[in-house]
Tab-separated table of C-alpha atoms in Angstrom:
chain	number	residue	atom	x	y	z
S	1	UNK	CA	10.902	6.345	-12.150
S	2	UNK	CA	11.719	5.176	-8.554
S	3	UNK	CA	14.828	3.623	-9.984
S	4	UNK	CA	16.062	6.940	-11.166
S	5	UNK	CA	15.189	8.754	-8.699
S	6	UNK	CA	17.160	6.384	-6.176
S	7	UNK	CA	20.225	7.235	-8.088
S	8	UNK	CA	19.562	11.422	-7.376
S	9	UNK	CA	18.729	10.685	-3.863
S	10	UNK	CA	21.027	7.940	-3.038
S	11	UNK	CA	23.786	7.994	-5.102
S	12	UNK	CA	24.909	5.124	-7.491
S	13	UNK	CA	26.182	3.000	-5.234
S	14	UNK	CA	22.957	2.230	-3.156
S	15	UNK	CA	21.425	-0.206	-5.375
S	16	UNK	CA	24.642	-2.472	-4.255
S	17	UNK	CA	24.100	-1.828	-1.019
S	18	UNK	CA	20.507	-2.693	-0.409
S	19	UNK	CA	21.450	-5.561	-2.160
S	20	UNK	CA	24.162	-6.746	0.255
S	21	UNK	CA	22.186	-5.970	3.341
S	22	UNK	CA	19.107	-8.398	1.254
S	23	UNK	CA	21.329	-10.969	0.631
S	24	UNK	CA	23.421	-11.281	2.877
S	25	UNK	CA	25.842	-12.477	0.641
S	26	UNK	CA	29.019	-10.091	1.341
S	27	UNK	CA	30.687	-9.384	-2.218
S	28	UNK	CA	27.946	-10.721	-4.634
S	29	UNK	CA	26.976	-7.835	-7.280
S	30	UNK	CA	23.549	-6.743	-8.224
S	31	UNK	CA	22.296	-8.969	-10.730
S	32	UNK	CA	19.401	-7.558	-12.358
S	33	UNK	CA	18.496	-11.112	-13.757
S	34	UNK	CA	18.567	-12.800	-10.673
S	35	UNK	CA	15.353	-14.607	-9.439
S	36	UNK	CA	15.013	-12.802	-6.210
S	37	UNK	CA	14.470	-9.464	-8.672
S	38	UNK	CA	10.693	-9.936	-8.088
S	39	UNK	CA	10.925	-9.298	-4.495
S	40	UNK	CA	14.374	-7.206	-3.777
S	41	UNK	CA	13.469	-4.463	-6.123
S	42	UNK	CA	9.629	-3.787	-4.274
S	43	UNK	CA	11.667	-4.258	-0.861
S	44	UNK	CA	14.055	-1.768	-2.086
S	45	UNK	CA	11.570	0.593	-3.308
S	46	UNK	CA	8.955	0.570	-0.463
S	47	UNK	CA	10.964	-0.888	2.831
S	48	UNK	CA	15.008	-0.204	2.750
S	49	UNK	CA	16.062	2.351	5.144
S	50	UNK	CA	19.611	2.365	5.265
S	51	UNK	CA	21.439	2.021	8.057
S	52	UNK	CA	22.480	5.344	9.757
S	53	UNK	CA	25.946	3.806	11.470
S	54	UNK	CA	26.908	1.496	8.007
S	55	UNK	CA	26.132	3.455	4.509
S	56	UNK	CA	27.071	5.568	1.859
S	57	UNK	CA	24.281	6.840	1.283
S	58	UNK	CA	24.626	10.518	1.391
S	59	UNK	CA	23.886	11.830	5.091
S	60	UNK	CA	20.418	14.284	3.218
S	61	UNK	CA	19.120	11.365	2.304
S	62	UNK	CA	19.058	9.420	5.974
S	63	UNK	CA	16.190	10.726	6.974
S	64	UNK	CA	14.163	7.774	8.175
S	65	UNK	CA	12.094	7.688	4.890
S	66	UNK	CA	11.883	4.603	2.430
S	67	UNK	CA	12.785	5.549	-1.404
S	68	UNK	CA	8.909	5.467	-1.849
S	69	UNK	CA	7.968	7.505	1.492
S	70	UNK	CA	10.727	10.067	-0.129
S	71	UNK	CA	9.272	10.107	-3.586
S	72	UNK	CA	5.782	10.803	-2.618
S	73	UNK	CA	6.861	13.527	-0.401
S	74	UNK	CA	8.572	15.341	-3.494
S	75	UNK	CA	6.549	14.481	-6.177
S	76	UNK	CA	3.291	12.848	-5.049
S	77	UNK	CA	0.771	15.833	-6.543
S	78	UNK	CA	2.808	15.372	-9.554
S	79	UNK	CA	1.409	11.587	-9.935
S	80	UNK	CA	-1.859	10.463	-10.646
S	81	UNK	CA	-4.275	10.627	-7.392
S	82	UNK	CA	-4.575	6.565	-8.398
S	83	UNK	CA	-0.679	5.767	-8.659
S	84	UNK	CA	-0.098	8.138	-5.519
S	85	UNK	CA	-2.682	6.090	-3.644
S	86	UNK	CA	-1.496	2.597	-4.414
S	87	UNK	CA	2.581	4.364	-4.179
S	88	UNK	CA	1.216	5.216	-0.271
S	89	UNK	CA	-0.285	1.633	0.284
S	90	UNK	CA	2.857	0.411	-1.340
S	91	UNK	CA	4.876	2.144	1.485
S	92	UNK	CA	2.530	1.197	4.592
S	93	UNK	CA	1.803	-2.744	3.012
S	94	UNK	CA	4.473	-5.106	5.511
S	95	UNK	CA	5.992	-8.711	3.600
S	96	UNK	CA	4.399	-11.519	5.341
S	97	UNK	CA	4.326	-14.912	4.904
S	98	UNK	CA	1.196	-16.296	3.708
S	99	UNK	CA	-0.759	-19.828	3.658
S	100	UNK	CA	-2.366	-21.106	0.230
S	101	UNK	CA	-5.356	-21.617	1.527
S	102	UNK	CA	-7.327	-21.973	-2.311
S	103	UNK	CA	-5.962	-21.361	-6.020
S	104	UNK	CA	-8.046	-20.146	-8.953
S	105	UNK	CA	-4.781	-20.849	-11.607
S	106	UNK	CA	-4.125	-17.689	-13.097
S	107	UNK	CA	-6.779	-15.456	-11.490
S	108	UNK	CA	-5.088	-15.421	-7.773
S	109	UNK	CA	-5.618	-17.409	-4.599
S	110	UNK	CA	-7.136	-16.974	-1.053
S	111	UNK	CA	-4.184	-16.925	1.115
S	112	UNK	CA	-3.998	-16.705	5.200
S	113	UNK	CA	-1.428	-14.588	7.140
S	114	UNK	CA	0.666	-16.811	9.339
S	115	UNK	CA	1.326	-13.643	11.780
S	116	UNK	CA	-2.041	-12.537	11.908
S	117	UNK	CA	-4.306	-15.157	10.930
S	118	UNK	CA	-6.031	-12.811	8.083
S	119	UNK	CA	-7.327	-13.807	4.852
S	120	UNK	CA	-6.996	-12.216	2.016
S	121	UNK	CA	-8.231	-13.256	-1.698
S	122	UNK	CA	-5.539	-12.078	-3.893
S	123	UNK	CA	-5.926	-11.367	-8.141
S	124	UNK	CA	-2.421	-12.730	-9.186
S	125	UNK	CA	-1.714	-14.221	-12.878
S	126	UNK	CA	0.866	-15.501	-13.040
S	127	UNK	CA	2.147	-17.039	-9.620
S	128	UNK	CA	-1.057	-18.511	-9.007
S	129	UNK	CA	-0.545	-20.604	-12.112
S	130	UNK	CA	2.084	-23.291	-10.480
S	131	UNK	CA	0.762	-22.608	-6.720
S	132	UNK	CA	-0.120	-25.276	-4.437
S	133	UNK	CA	-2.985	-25.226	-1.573
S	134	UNK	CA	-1.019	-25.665	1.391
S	135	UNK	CA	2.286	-24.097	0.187
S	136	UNK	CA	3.796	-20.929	2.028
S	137	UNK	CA	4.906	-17.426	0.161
S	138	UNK	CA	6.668	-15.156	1.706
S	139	UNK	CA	4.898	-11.280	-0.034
S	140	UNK	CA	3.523	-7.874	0.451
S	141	UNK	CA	0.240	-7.441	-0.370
S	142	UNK	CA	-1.070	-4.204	-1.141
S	143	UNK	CA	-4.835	-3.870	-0.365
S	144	UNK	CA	-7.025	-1.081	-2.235
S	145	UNK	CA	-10.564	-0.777	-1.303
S	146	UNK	CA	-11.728	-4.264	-2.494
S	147	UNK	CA	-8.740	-5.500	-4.743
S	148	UNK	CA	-5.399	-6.732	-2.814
S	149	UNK	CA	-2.911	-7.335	-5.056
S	150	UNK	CA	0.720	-9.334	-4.799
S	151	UNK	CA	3.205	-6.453	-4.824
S	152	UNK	CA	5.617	-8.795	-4.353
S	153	UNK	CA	6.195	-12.305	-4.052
S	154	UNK	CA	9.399	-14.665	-3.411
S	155	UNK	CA	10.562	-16.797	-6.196
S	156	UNK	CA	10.024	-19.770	-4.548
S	157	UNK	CA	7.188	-21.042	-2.108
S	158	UNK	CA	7.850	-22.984	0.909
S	159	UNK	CA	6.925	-26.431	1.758
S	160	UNK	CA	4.069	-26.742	4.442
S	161	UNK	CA	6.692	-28.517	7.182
S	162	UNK	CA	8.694	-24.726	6.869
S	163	UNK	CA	5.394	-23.780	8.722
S	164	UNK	CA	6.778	-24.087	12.372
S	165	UNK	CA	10.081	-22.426	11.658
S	166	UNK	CA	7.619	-19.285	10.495
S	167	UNK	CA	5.381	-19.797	13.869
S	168	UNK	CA	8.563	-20.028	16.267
S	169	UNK	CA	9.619	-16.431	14.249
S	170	UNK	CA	5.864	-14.774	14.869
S	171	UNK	CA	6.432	-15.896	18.431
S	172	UNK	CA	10.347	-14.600	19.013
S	173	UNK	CA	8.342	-11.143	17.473
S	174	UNK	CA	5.484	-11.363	19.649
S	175	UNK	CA	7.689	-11.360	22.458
S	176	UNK	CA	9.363	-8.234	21.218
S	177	UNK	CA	5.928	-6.444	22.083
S	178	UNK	CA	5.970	-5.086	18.739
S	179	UNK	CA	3.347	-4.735	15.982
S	180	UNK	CA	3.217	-7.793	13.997
């Protein structure tokens, strides 16, 4: 549904160029069977914004609002109060990396923020299956009353020695005096 209704609001073209500004990789097409589908397509959905001075995205739709922020506002009391709920957590959920702090294969894993130092037990099937205490994923997590769930989680995890590169990044953003 979200897909679709990025096409009305966006145009076609938009897919391609969230994709670009993801990747980073000037000239490589969407490929919807590429691994990094798992977490492009919820960033797309609940974080893109595109960029007011570089888009084609039609000038209605540059409002400030995320795909999902946009949806709700035009069709939330359509959706089920439930969907609408975890649609809004969806939208206000940031990507993060996280510590494996414990793994329960196939159930989910208790897993620390590196920015914020929170943990979090997380149901997750099938990620949790080849996870490794110790290891580092970068996700959103979408918290709803006592459940948090992976939204979204990259297709690789990260050694533990990646650990100070992420720690020299919370500090550069600390110093930007912004919300973590």
């Amino acid at each position: 549904e979200l897909l679709r209704f990025s096409a009305t609001r966006y145009g076609r073209n938009a897919l391609q160029e969230a994709w670009e500004e993801f990747t980073s990789w000037d000239g490589v097409p969407f490929d919807p069977e590429s691994p990094h589908i798992p977490i492009f397509m919820p960033w797309f959905f609940f974080d893109w914004r595109p960029d007011p001075e570089d888009t084609g995205v039609p000038e209605a739709a540059q409002d400030g609002l995320t795909l999902g922020e946009a949806y709700l506002q035009r069709k939330g009391r359509q959706l089920a109060p439930l969907l609408a709920r975890y649609s809004e957590l969806c939208c206000a959920s940031p990507f993060s990396f996280y510590d494996i702090v414990s793994v329960r294969p196939g159930a989910g894993f208790v897993l620390r923020d590196i920015f914020t130092g929170d943990e979090v037990d997380v149901t997750e099937r099938s990620g949790s299956q080849h996870a490794n205490v110790g290891d580092i994923l970068f996700m959103k997590i979408v918290r709803f009353d006592q459940l948090a769930m992976a939204e979204a989680c990259s297709p690789v995890a990260f050694p533990p020695t990646e650990k100070a590169l992420i720690i020299e990044l919370r500090k550069a953003m600390r110093g930007r005096k912004r919300s973590l």
